[in-house]
Amino acid sequence: MDKYIKVQKIGEGSFGKAILVKAKENGKQYVIKEINISKMSNKEREESRREVAVLANMKHPNIVLYRESFEEGGCLYIVMDYCEGGDLFKKINAQKGVLFSEDQVVDWFVQICLALKHVHDRKILHRDIKSQNIFLTKDGTIQLGDFGIARVLNSTVELARTCIGTPYYLSPEICENKPYNNKSDIWALGCVLYEMCTLKHAFEAGNMKNLVLKIISGSFPPVSTHYSYELRSLISQLFKRNPRDRPSVNSILEKNFIIKRIEKFLPPQLIAEEFSHKVLQKFGPDASPVKRPAQGQHLASAAPAQKITKPAAKYGVPLIIKKPGDGAKKYYEKPLLKCRQARPSPVKKGKPGEERRKMFEEAAKKKRLEIFEKEKRQRDQISFMKVEQMRRLEKERMDRINRAREQGWRNVLSTGGSGETKMQQQRENIKVAEGKEAGLREKQSPEHVDRRLPPGVHPGVPNGPEGHHHSPDADAIRKRVKRLEEVSRQANANRLDCGCVGLSRVLV
Ligand code: ADP
Ligand code: MG
């Protein structure tokens, strides 16, 4: 920390503080995130360090740049660029109900997608996409921030953070106790797009229970016809209940009204690096993309079908006709008989030795071709199997990670089991992670305050009619909601009711 001078604290999440600092070295301003890791297990601490190392490698014009990280006094510090333009949440609030132009919305959205593509292409999930984590630089460029911070946290703190702070971006699958996946990020992306178009949250309610029911039902107020059909239709696609039905970030970027704006934000060289030719083809004749085969594509099928006139060209190896007696012998010795039987065509008269030699050579050539073909088929098959195996292993790995990460959700949302013990444990964890926060409420920025619940109302207090949703699994959902409310209540109690940022839109 001695390399930096503290300017001011700019925020406090459940994970720790965000501090604006000035580097002694160059006088530049940075933001430092302080995360208390002293109460984490050794394994969790190691994990956090690894995650931070991953973050440090993310370099993209639309991602807040991570400068460095270090540990001091039981805290992990992550240093990143300071975005002087503030966050999108503040920008939206500052509109005071005046809608943004479609141009503005799509320009911002494209940049968010480019950032998310960079992250997802590296098999990393953001896990905390929200307008408060999308920043504007001095020149108006959008930068996605705080990605991976969620991964640095343990799942209980992460859960509490979601329950207390900003639950609007929860996806139906998370409400239904299913694992977080890339499409959960896409859901949150939909929430941000909706927010940019309407200046409101898509899913709002006065308490956690009703919010979860709304999210699960997937119904949201329509977007103004001020915006084009394609933009409104994209929002509906992002809000598909089934994660599989939501488009990936790559397919969003392929949409015509999106793709044509990419060149505005990324230099051609970076476009070439970031995109496979499949997407780049649509940039027009001037683009000179680096062509990459699609990930995991079968090597053999990647080659275009073409008429082969020269076998050597086809197999990529010179076909030297070996003389009888050398290494080729083993190929032709046996099949020669077959070959002779199979080719009853009259042999021209000449020197019998010469004819015989020619015949040997022809047979050997044919056999070599057959063997080359067979070997190539085998090689292709092996690489295909390897690719498949790698894909399967990667999927299993991601499933394992997701399962582990969602453990906190399962503890809270599962309807049976040792609920009380787990809740006690979570209370302890939340206390530890947020122990320093008491009394901070009044220091929060006005924007935060104006979106907080009024006194006496918090996500844990149900105030709506019960049982008016008649889905087949309504009971299970109700039980899960109860759990969520319970955690939320406990967390709030620990925080002295200081963390309900974000719920005031419910009430305005
Ligand atoms: P959260 O994301 O949970 O709201 P943070 O601690 O990440 O809390 O952020 C707290 C405040 O600091 C927010 O108002 C956010 O806009 C601001 N902030 C965070 N990171 C940056 C950054 N890199 N540049 C500018 N402002 C930032
Ligand atoms: Mg943040």
Coordinates of C-alpha atoms and ligand atoms in Angstrom, one line a residue:
M1 CA 0.0 0.0 0.0
D2 CA 2.9 2.3 0.5
K3 CA 3.2 2.9 -3.2
Y4 CA -0.2 4.6 -3.1
I5 CA -1.8 7.6 -1.3
K6 CA -5.4 7.1 -0.3
V7 CA -7.6 9.7 -1.8
Q8 CA -11.0 8.5 -0.5
K9 CA -13.2 5.5 0.0
I10 CA -15.6 5.3 -2.9
G11 CA -17.6 2.3 -1.9
E12 CA -18.1 -0.6 0.3
G13 CA -19.5 -3.9 -0.8
S14 CA -20.0 -7.0 1.4
F15 CA -16.6 -8.2 0.2
G16 CA -14.7 -5.1 1.4
K17 CA -13.8 -1.6 0.4
A18 CA -13.2 0.2 -2.9
I19 CA -10.6 2.9 -2.4
L20 CA -9.6 5.7 -4.8
V21 CA -5.8 6.1 -4.6
K22 CA -3.0 8.0 -6.2
A23 CA 0.1 6.3 -7.3
K24 CA 3.2 7.9 -5.8
E25 CA 5.2 6.8 -8.9
N26 CA 3.2 8.7 -11.6
G27 CA 0.4 10.6 -9.8
K28 CA -2.2 8.6 -11.6
Q29 CA -5.5 7.6 -9.9
Y30 CA -6.4 4.0 -9.4
V31 CA -9.1 2.1 -7.6
I32 CA -8.0 -0.5 -5.0
K33 CA -10.4 -3.3 -3.9
E34 CA -9.6 -4.5 -0.5
I35 CA -10.7 -8.1 0.3
N36 CA -10.3 -9.6 3.7
I37 CA -8.9 -13.1 3.2
S38 CA -7.7 -13.6 6.8
K39 CA -10.7 -15.7 7.7
M40 CA -10.6 -17.8 4.5
S41 CA -9.2 -21.4 4.6
N42 CA -5.8 -21.9 3.1
K43 CA -7.5 -23.6 0.1
E44 CA -9.8 -20.6 -0.4
R45 CA -7.0 -18.2 -0.1
E46 CA -5.0 -20.1 -2.7
E47 CA -8.0 -20.1 -5.0
S48 CA -8.4 -16.4 -4.6
R49 CA -4.8 -15.8 -5.5
R50 CA -5.2 -18.0 -8.6
E51 CA -8.3 -16.1 -9.6
V52 CA -6.6 -12.8 -9.3
A53 CA -3.8 -14.1 -11.5
V54 CA -6.4 -14.9 -14.1
L55 CA -7.8 -11.4 -13.8
A56 CA -4.4 -9.9 -14.2
N57 CA -4.2 -11.5 -17.7
M58 CA -7.4 -9.9 -19.0
K59 CA -6.5 -7.1 -21.3
H60 CA -9.2 -5.6 -23.5
P61 CA -10.3 -2.0 -24.3
N62 CA -13.7 -2.7 -22.7
I63 CA -12.5 -4.3 -19.5
V64 CA -11.3 -2.3 -16.6
L65 CA -7.6 -2.9 -16.5
Y66 CA -6.2 -4.7 -13.5
R67 CA -2.8 -3.3 -12.6
E68 CA -1.5 -5.4 -9.8
S69 CA -2.4 -7.2 -6.7
F70 CA -0.7 -7.7 -3.4
E71 CA -1.4 -8.9 0.2
E72 CA -1.0 -7.0 3.4
G73 CA -2.3 -7.5 6.9
G74 CA -4.7 -10.3 6.0
C75 CA -6.1 -8.4 3.1
L76 CA -5.9 -9.0 -0.6
Y77 CA -5.6 -5.8 -2.6
I78 CA -6.5 -5.6 -6.3
V79 CA -5.4 -2.4 -8.1
M80 CA -7.3 -1.4 -11.2
D81 CA -7.8 1.6 -13.4
Y82 CA -10.1 4.3 -12.2
C83 CA -13.0 5.0 -14.5
E84 CA -13.6 8.7 -14.3
G85 CA -17.0 8.7 -16.1
G86 CA -18.6 6.8 -13.2
D87 CA -20.8 3.8 -13.6
L88 CA -23.8 3.0 -15.8
F89 CA -26.2 2.9 -12.8
K90 CA -25.4 6.5 -12.0
K91 CA -25.7 7.5 -15.7
I92 CA -29.2 5.8 -15.9
N93 CA -30.3 7.5 -12.7
A94 CA -29.1 10.9 -14.0
Q95 CA -31.5 10.6 -17.0
K96 CA -34.4 11.4 -14.7
G97 CA -36.8 9.4 -16.9
V98 CA -35.6 10.7 -20.3
L99 CA -34.9 7.7 -22.5
F100 CA -31.6 7.2 -24.1
S101 CA -31.4 7.1 -27.9
E102 CA -31.3 3.7 -29.5
D103 CA -27.9 4.6 -30.9
Q104 CA -26.5 5.3 -27.5
V105 CA -28.0 2.1 -26.0
V106 CA -26.7 -0.2 -28.8
D107 CA -23.3 1.5 -28.7
W108 CA -23.0 0.7 -25.0
F109 CA -24.4 -2.7 -25.4
V110 CA -22.0 -3.7 -28.1
Q111 CA -19.1 -2.7 -25.9
I112 CA -20.4 -4.7 -23.0
C113 CA -20.8 -7.7 -25.3
L114 CA -17.3 -7.4 -26.6
A115 CA -16.0 -7.4 -23.0
L116 CA -18.2 -10.4 -22.1
K117 CA -17.1 -12.2 -25.2
H118 CA -13.4 -11.8 -24.2
V119 CA -14.3 -13.2 -20.8
H120 CA -16.5 -16.1 -22.0
D121 CA -14.1 -17.1 -24.7
R122 CA -11.6 -17.8 -22.0
K123 CA -14.2 -19.9 -20.2
I124 CA -14.5 -17.4 -17.4
L125 CA -17.8 -16.3 -16.0
H126 CA -18.4 -12.7 -14.8
R127 CA -21.0 -13.7 -12.2
D128 CA -21.8 -10.1 -11.2
I129 CA -22.9 -8.2 -14.3
K130 CA -24.9 -5.2 -13.2
S131 CA -25.1 -1.5 -14.2
Q132 CA -23.0 -0.7 -11.1
N133 CA -20.2 -2.8 -12.5
I134 CA -20.2 -1.2 -15.9
F135 CA -18.1 1.9 -16.1
L136 CA -17.5 4.8 -18.4
T137 CA -14.0 6.2 -19.0
K138 CA -13.3 9.9 -19.5
D139 CA -13.7 9.5 -23.2
G140 CA -17.0 7.6 -22.9
T141 CA -15.8 4.1 -23.5
I142 CA -17.6 1.4 -21.7
Q143 CA -15.6 -0.9 -19.4
L144 CA -16.8 -3.9 -17.6
G145 CA -15.4 -4.2 -14.2
D146 CA -15.3 -6.4 -11.1
F147 CA -15.5 -9.5 -13.1
G148 CA -13.9 -12.4 -11.2
I149 CA -14.2 -10.5 -7.9
A150 CA -17.2 -12.8 -7.2
R151 CA -14.9 -15.8 -7.9
V152 CA -12.4 -14.5 -5.4
L153 CA -15.1 -14.5 -2.7
N154 CA -16.3 -17.7 -1.1
S155 CA -19.8 -18.7 -2.1
T156 CA -21.5 -17.8 1.2
V157 CA -20.3 -14.2 1.1
E158 CA -21.2 -14.1 -2.5
L159 CA -24.7 -15.3 -1.8
A160 CA -25.2 -12.8 1.0
R161 CA -24.0 -10.1 -1.3
T162 CA -26.5 -11.0 -3.9
C163 CA -29.3 -11.2 -1.4
I164 CA -28.6 -8.0 0.3
G165 CA -27.2 -5.9 -2.4
T166 CA -28.5 -6.3 -5.9
P167 CA -30.8 -9.3 -6.4
Y168 CA -32.4 -7.9 -9.6
Y169 CA -30.0 -9.7 -11.8
L170 CA -30.6 -13.2 -10.5
S171 CA -31.5 -15.6 -13.2
P172 CA -34.4 -18.1 -13.0
E173 CA -31.9 -21.0 -12.8
I174 CA -30.2 -19.5 -9.8
C175 CA -33.6 -18.9 -8.2
E176 CA -34.4 -22.6 -8.9
N177 CA -31.2 -23.8 -7.3
K178 CA -29.4 -24.8 -10.5
P179 CA -25.8 -24.1 -11.3
Y180 CA -24.6 -20.7 -12.5
N181 CA -23.4 -20.9 -16.1
N182 CA -22.5 -18.6 -19.0
K183 CA -26.2 -18.1 -19.8
S184 CA -26.7 -16.8 -16.3
D185 CA -24.3 -14.0 -17.3
I186 CA -26.4 -13.6 -20.4
W187 CA -29.6 -13.2 -18.3
A188 CA -27.8 -10.4 -16.3
L189 CA -26.7 -8.9 -19.6
G190 CA -30.4 -8.8 -20.6
C191 CA -31.2 -7.0 -17.3
V192 CA -28.6 -4.4 -18.1
L193 CA -29.9 -3.9 -21.6
Y194 CA -33.5 -3.6 -20.3
E195 CA -32.3 -1.1 -17.7
M196 CA -30.6 1.0 -20.4
C197 CA -33.9 1.0 -22.5
T198 CA -36.4 1.6 -19.7
L199 CA -34.3 3.2 -16.9
K200 CA -35.9 0.6 -14.7
H201 CA -35.2 -2.9 -13.5
A202 CA -36.9 -5.6 -15.5
F203 CA -37.9 -7.6 -12.4
E204 CA -38.9 -5.6 -9.4
A205 CA -40.8 -6.5 -6.2
G206 CA -41.2 -5.3 -2.6
N207 CA -39.5 -8.4 -1.2
M208 CA -37.3 -11.3 -2.1
K209 CA -40.2 -13.8 -2.4
N210 CA -42.1 -11.8 -5.0
L211 CA -38.9 -10.9 -6.8
V212 CA -38.0 -14.5 -7.2
L213 CA -41.5 -15.4 -8.3
K214 CA -41.4 -12.7 -10.9
I215 CA -38.0 -13.8 -12.2
I216 CA -39.2 -17.4 -12.4
S217 CA -42.4 -16.4 -14.2
G218 CA -40.2 -14.5 -16.7
S219 CA -42.7 -11.7 -17.3
F220 CA -41.5 -8.1 -17.4
P221 CA -43.2 -4.8 -18.5
P222 CA -42.8 -4.2 -22.2
V223 CA -40.0 -2.0 -23.6
S224 CA -41.1 1.3 -25.2
T225 CA -41.7 1.2 -29.0
H226 CA -39.3 4.1 -29.1
Y227 CA -36.8 1.3 -29.6
S228 CA -36.7 -0.9 -32.7
Y229 CA -38.3 -4.3 -33.0
E230 CA -34.9 -6.0 -33.3
L231 CA -33.7 -4.4 -30.0
R232 CA -36.9 -5.3 -28.2
S233 CA -36.8 -8.8 -29.6
L234 CA -33.2 -9.3 -28.5
I235 CA -34.3 -8.4 -24.9
S236 CA -36.9 -11.2 -25.0
Q237 CA -34.3 -13.6 -26.2
L238 CA -32.0 -12.7 -23.4
F239 CA -34.8 -13.3 -21.0
K240 CA -35.7 -16.8 -22.1
R241 CA -36.4 -18.9 -19.0
N242 CA -34.5 -21.8 -20.2
P243 CA -30.7 -20.9 -20.3
R244 CA -30.3 -23.0 -23.4
D245 CA -32.7 -20.8 -25.3
R246 CA -30.7 -17.7 -24.6
P247 CA -28.2 -16.7 -27.2
S248 CA -24.5 -16.9 -26.4
V249 CA -22.5 -13.7 -26.4
N250 CA -21.0 -14.7 -29.7
S251 CA -24.4 -15.2 -31.4
I252 CA -25.5 -11.8 -30.0
L253 CA -22.5 -10.2 -31.7
E254 CA -23.4 -11.8 -35.0
K255 CA -26.8 -10.0 -35.1
N256 CA -26.8 -7.6 -38.0
F257 CA -27.6 -4.5 -36.0
I258 CA -24.9 -5.3 -33.5
I259 CA -22.1 -6.6 -35.8
K260 CA -22.0 -3.5 -37.9
R261 CA -21.0 -1.4 -34.9
I262 CA -18.1 -3.6 -33.7
E263 CA -15.6 -1.8 -36.0
K264 CA -16.4 1.4 -34.2
F265 CA -15.0 0.1 -31.0
L266 CA -12.2 -2.3 -31.8
P267 CA -9.3 -1.8 -34.1
P268 CA -9.1 -4.2 -37.0
Q269 CA -6.2 -6.1 -35.6
L270 CA -8.0 -6.7 -32.3
I271 CA -11.1 -7.7 -34.2
A272 CA -9.0 -10.3 -36.0
E273 CA -7.6 -11.6 -32.7
E274 CA -11.0 -11.7 -31.0
F275 CA -13.1 -13.2 -33.7
S276 CA -13.1 -16.4 -35.7
H277 CA -13.6 -16.0 -39.4
K278 CA -17.2 -17.1 -39.0
V279 CA -18.1 -13.8 -37.5
L280 CA -15.5 -11.7 -39.3
Q281 CA -16.8 -12.7 -42.7
K282 CA -19.6 -10.3 -42.1
F283 CA -17.3 -7.3 -41.7
G284 CA -17.0 -6.9 -45.5
P285 CA -14.2 -7.1 -48.0
D286 CA -11.9 -4.7 -46.2
A287 CA -11.5 -6.9 -43.2
S288 CA -8.5 -9.2 -43.2
P289 CA -9.2 -11.6 -40.4
V290 CA -6.9 -14.1 -39.0
K291 CA -8.8 -17.3 -39.9
R292 CA -9.0 -19.8 -37.1
P293 CA -10.8 -23.1 -37.2
A294 CA -13.8 -23.1 -34.9
Q295 CA -12.9 -24.5 -31.5
G296 CA -13.1 -28.3 -31.2
Q297 CA -13.8 -28.7 -34.9
H298 CA -13.0 -32.1 -36.4
L299 CA -9.7 -31.6 -38.1
A300 CA -10.6 -33.7 -41.1
S301 CA -13.9 -31.9 -41.6
A302 CA -12.2 -28.5 -41.4
A303 CA -10.6 -29.1 -44.8
P304 CA -12.8 -28.1 -47.7
A305 CA -13.8 -30.9 -50.0
Q306 CA -11.8 -30.4 -53.2
K307 CA -11.1 -32.4 -56.3
I308 CA -7.8 -34.1 -55.8
T309 CA -5.8 -34.5 -59.0
K310 CA -2.4 -35.0 -57.4
P311 CA -2.4 -37.6 -54.7
A312 CA 0.8 -36.1 -53.3
A313 CA -1.0 -32.8 -52.8
K314 CA -3.9 -34.5 -51.1
Y315 CA -1.8 -36.3 -48.6
G316 CA 0.8 -33.6 -48.1
V317 CA 3.7 -35.9 -48.6
P318 CA 5.8 -36.7 -51.7
L319 CA 5.1 -40.0 -53.2
I320 CA 8.4 -41.4 -54.1
I321 CA 8.3 -44.5 -56.1
K322 CA 10.6 -46.9 -54.5
K323 CA 12.4 -49.5 -56.4
P324 CA 11.8 -53.2 -55.7
G325 CA 14.2 -54.4 -53.1
D326 CA 14.2 -51.2 -51.0
G327 CA 11.9 -50.4 -48.1
A328 CA 8.8 -50.4 -50.3
K329 CA 9.1 -54.1 -50.7
K330 CA 7.2 -55.0 -47.6
Y331 CA 4.1 -53.1 -49.0
Y332 CA 3.9 -54.8 -52.4
E333 CA 5.3 -58.2 -51.9
K334 CA 2.1 -59.9 -50.8
P335 CA -0.6 -57.9 -52.6
L336 CA 1.2 -58.3 -55.8
L337 CA -0.5 -61.5 -56.6
K338 CA -3.9 -60.0 -55.9
C339 CA -3.0 -57.0 -58.0
R340 CA -2.0 -59.2 -60.9
Q341 CA -5.2 -61.1 -60.7
A342 CA -7.2 -58.0 -60.4
R343 CA -5.7 -56.5 -63.5
P344 CA -6.1 -58.9 -66.3
S345 CA -5.4 -56.1 -68.9
P346 CA -3.0 -57.3 -71.5
V347 CA 0.5 -56.3 -70.8
K348 CA 2.2 -54.8 -73.7
K349 CA 4.9 -56.8 -75.2
G350 CA 8.4 -55.7 -74.5
K351 CA 11.3 -56.8 -72.4
P352 CA 9.7 -59.2 -69.8
G353 CA 12.0 -57.9 -67.0
E354 CA 11.0 -54.3 -67.8
E355 CA 7.3 -55.1 -67.8
R356 CA 7.6 -57.0 -64.6
R357 CA 9.4 -54.1 -63.0
K358 CA 6.7 -51.6 -64.1
M359 CA 4.0 -53.8 -62.8
F360 CA 5.8 -54.1 -59.4
E361 CA 6.2 -50.3 -59.3
E362 CA 2.5 -49.7 -60.1
A363 CA 1.4 -52.2 -57.5
A364 CA 3.7 -50.7 -54.9
K365 CA 2.4 -47.2 -55.7
K366 CA -1.2 -48.3 -55.3
K367 CA -0.5 -50.1 -52.1
R368 CA 1.3 -47.1 -50.7
L369 CA -1.6 -44.9 -51.5
E370 CA -4.0 -47.2 -49.8
I371 CA -1.7 -47.3 -46.7
F372 CA -1.4 -43.5 -46.6
E373 CA -5.1 -43.1 -46.9
K374 CA -5.7 -45.6 -44.1
E375 CA -3.1 -43.9 -41.8
K376 CA -4.6 -40.5 -42.5
R377 CA -8.1 -41.8 -41.6
Q378 CA -6.7 -43.2 -38.4
R379 CA -4.9 -40.0 -37.5
D380 CA -8.0 -38.0 -38.1
Q381 CA -10.0 -40.3 -36.0
I382 CA -7.5 -40.1 -33.1
S383 CA -7.4 -36.3 -33.2
F384 CA -11.2 -36.2 -33.3
M385 CA -11.3 -38.5 -30.3
K386 CA -8.8 -36.3 -28.5
V387 CA -10.8 -33.1 -29.2
E388 CA -13.9 -34.9 -28.0
Q389 CA -12.2 -36.1 -24.9
M390 CA -10.8 -32.6 -24.1
R391 CA -14.2 -31.1 -24.6
R392 CA -15.7 -33.7 -22.2
L393 CA -13.0 -33.1 -19.6
E394 CA -13.4 -29.3 -19.9
K395 CA -17.2 -29.7 -19.5
E396 CA -16.7 -31.9 -16.4
R397 CA -14.3 -29.4 -15.0
M398 CA -16.7 -26.5 -15.4
D399 CA -19.5 -28.6 -14.0
R400 CA -17.4 -29.4 -10.9
I401 CA -16.4 -25.7 -10.5
N402 CA -20.0 -24.6 -10.9
R403 CA -21.2 -27.2 -8.4
A404 CA -18.7 -26.1 -5.9
R405 CA -19.5 -22.4 -6.4
E406 CA -23.2 -23.0 -6.0
Q407 CA -22.7 -24.9 -2.8
G408 CA -23.7 -21.9 -0.9
W409 CA -26.9 -21.7 -2.9
R410 CA -27.7 -25.3 -2.3
N411 CA -27.1 -24.9 1.5
V412 CA -29.6 -22.1 1.5
L413 CA -32.1 -23.2 -1.1
S414 CA -32.3 -26.9 -0.4
T415 CA -35.5 -27.8 1.3
G416 CA -34.2 -30.5 3.6
G417 CA -31.1 -31.3 5.5
S418 CA -29.3 -29.7 8.4
G419 CA -30.6 -26.2 7.6
E420 CA -30.1 -24.7 11.0
T421 CA -26.4 -25.8 11.3
K422 CA -25.7 -24.4 7.8
M423 CA -27.5 -21.2 8.5
Q424 CA -25.4 -20.8 11.7
Q425 CA -22.3 -21.4 9.7
Q426 CA -23.4 -18.9 7.1
R427 CA -24.2 -16.3 9.8
E428 CA -20.7 -16.8 11.1
N429 CA -19.2 -16.4 7.6
I430 CA -21.2 -13.3 6.8
K431 CA -20.3 -11.8 10.1
V432 CA -16.6 -12.4 9.4
A433 CA -16.7 -11.0 5.9
E434 CA -18.8 -8.0 6.8
G435 CA -17.8 -7.4 10.4
K436 CA -16.4 -4.0 9.7
E437 CA -19.5 -2.6 8.2
A438 CA -21.6 -1.5 11.1
G439 CA -22.4 2.2 11.0
L440 CA -21.4 2.7 7.4
R441 CA -24.8 3.3 6.1
E442 CA -24.9 7.0 6.5
K443 CA -21.6 7.3 4.7
Q444 CA -23.0 5.8 1.5
S445 CA -23.4 7.9 -1.6
P446 CA -26.9 9.5 -2.2
E447 CA -27.4 7.2 -5.2
H448 CA -27.1 4.2 -3.0
V449 CA -29.3 5.7 -0.4
D450 CA -32.0 6.6 -2.8
R451 CA -32.3 3.0 -4.0
R452 CA -32.4 1.6 -0.5
L453 CA -35.6 0.2 1.1
P454 CA -37.4 2.5 3.5
P455 CA -37.1 1.7 7.2
G456 CA -38.8 -1.4 8.3
V457 CA -38.9 -2.9 4.8
H458 CA -36.2 -5.2 3.6
P459 CA -35.9 -8.2 1.3
G460 CA -36.6 -10.5 4.1
V461 CA -40.1 -9.3 5.0
P462 CA -42.8 -10.7 2.8
N463 CA -45.5 -8.2 2.1
G464 CA -47.4 -9.6 -0.9
P465 CA -50.2 -12.0 -1.3
E466 CA -49.0 -15.6 -1.2
G467 CA -49.9 -18.5 -3.4
H468 CA -51.3 -16.7 -6.4
H469 CA -48.7 -18.4 -8.7
H470 CA -49.9 -21.9 -9.5
S471 CA -46.9 -23.5 -11.1
P472 CA -46.5 -27.3 -10.4
D473 CA -43.3 -26.6 -8.3
A474 CA -44.7 -23.6 -6.5
D475 CA -44.3 -25.3 -3.1
A476 CA -40.6 -26.0 -3.7
I477 CA -40.0 -22.5 -4.9
R478 CA -41.9 -21.1 -1.9
K479 CA -39.6 -23.1 0.4
R480 CA -36.5 -21.8 -1.5
V481 CA -37.7 -18.3 -1.2
K482 CA -38.2 -18.7 2.5
R483 CA -34.6 -19.8 2.7
L484 CA -33.4 -16.8 0.7
E485 CA -35.4 -14.5 3.0
E486 CA -33.9 -16.1 6.0
V487 CA -30.4 -15.6 4.8
S488 CA -31.2 -12.1 3.7
R489 CA -32.7 -11.3 7.1
Q490 CA -29.7 -12.7 9.0
A491 CA -27.3 -10.9 6.8
N492 CA -29.2 -7.7 7.2
A493 CA -29.3 -8.1 10.9
N494 CA -25.5 -8.4 10.9
R495 CA -25.1 -5.4 8.7
L496 CA -27.3 -3.2 10.8
D497 CA -29.6 -2.8 7.8
C498 CA -26.9 -1.0 5.9
G499 CA -26.7 -3.1 2.8
C500 CA -30.0 -2.9 1.1
V501 CA -28.7 -0.9 -1.8
G502 CA -30.6 -1.3 -4.9
L503 CA -34.0 -2.1 -3.7
S504 CA -35.5 1.3 -3.7
R505 CA -36.5 1.1 -7.3
V506 CA -39.0 -1.4 -6.1
L507 CA -40.7 1.4 -4.2
V508 CA -40.4 4.4 -6.4
Ligands
ADP1 P1 -20.5 -2.9 -5.8 O1 -20.0 -3.3 -7.2 O2 -20.8 -4.1 -5.0 O3 -21.6 -1.9 -5.9 P2 -17.9 -1.8 -5.4 O4 -17.1 -1.8 -4.2 O5 -17.4 -2.6 -6.6 O6 -19.3 -2.2 -5.0 O7 -18.0 -0.3 -5.9 C1 -18.3 0.7 -5.1 C2 -18.4 2.0 -5.8 O8 -17.1 2.3 -6.4 C3 -19.4 2.0 -6.9 O9 -20.1 3.2 -6.9 C4 -18.6 2.0 -8.2 O10 -19.2 2.7 -9.2 C5 -17.3 2.6 -7.8 N1 -16.2 1.9 -8.5 C6 -15.7 0.6 -8.3 N2 -14.7 0.3 -9.1 C7 -14.5 1.5 -9.8 C8 -13.5 1.9 -10.9 N3 -12.6 1.0 -11.3 N4 -13.6 3.1 -11.3 C9 -14.5 4.0 -10.9 N5 -15.4 3.7 -9.9 C10 -15.4 2.5 -9.4
MG2 MG -18.5 -3.3 -8.2

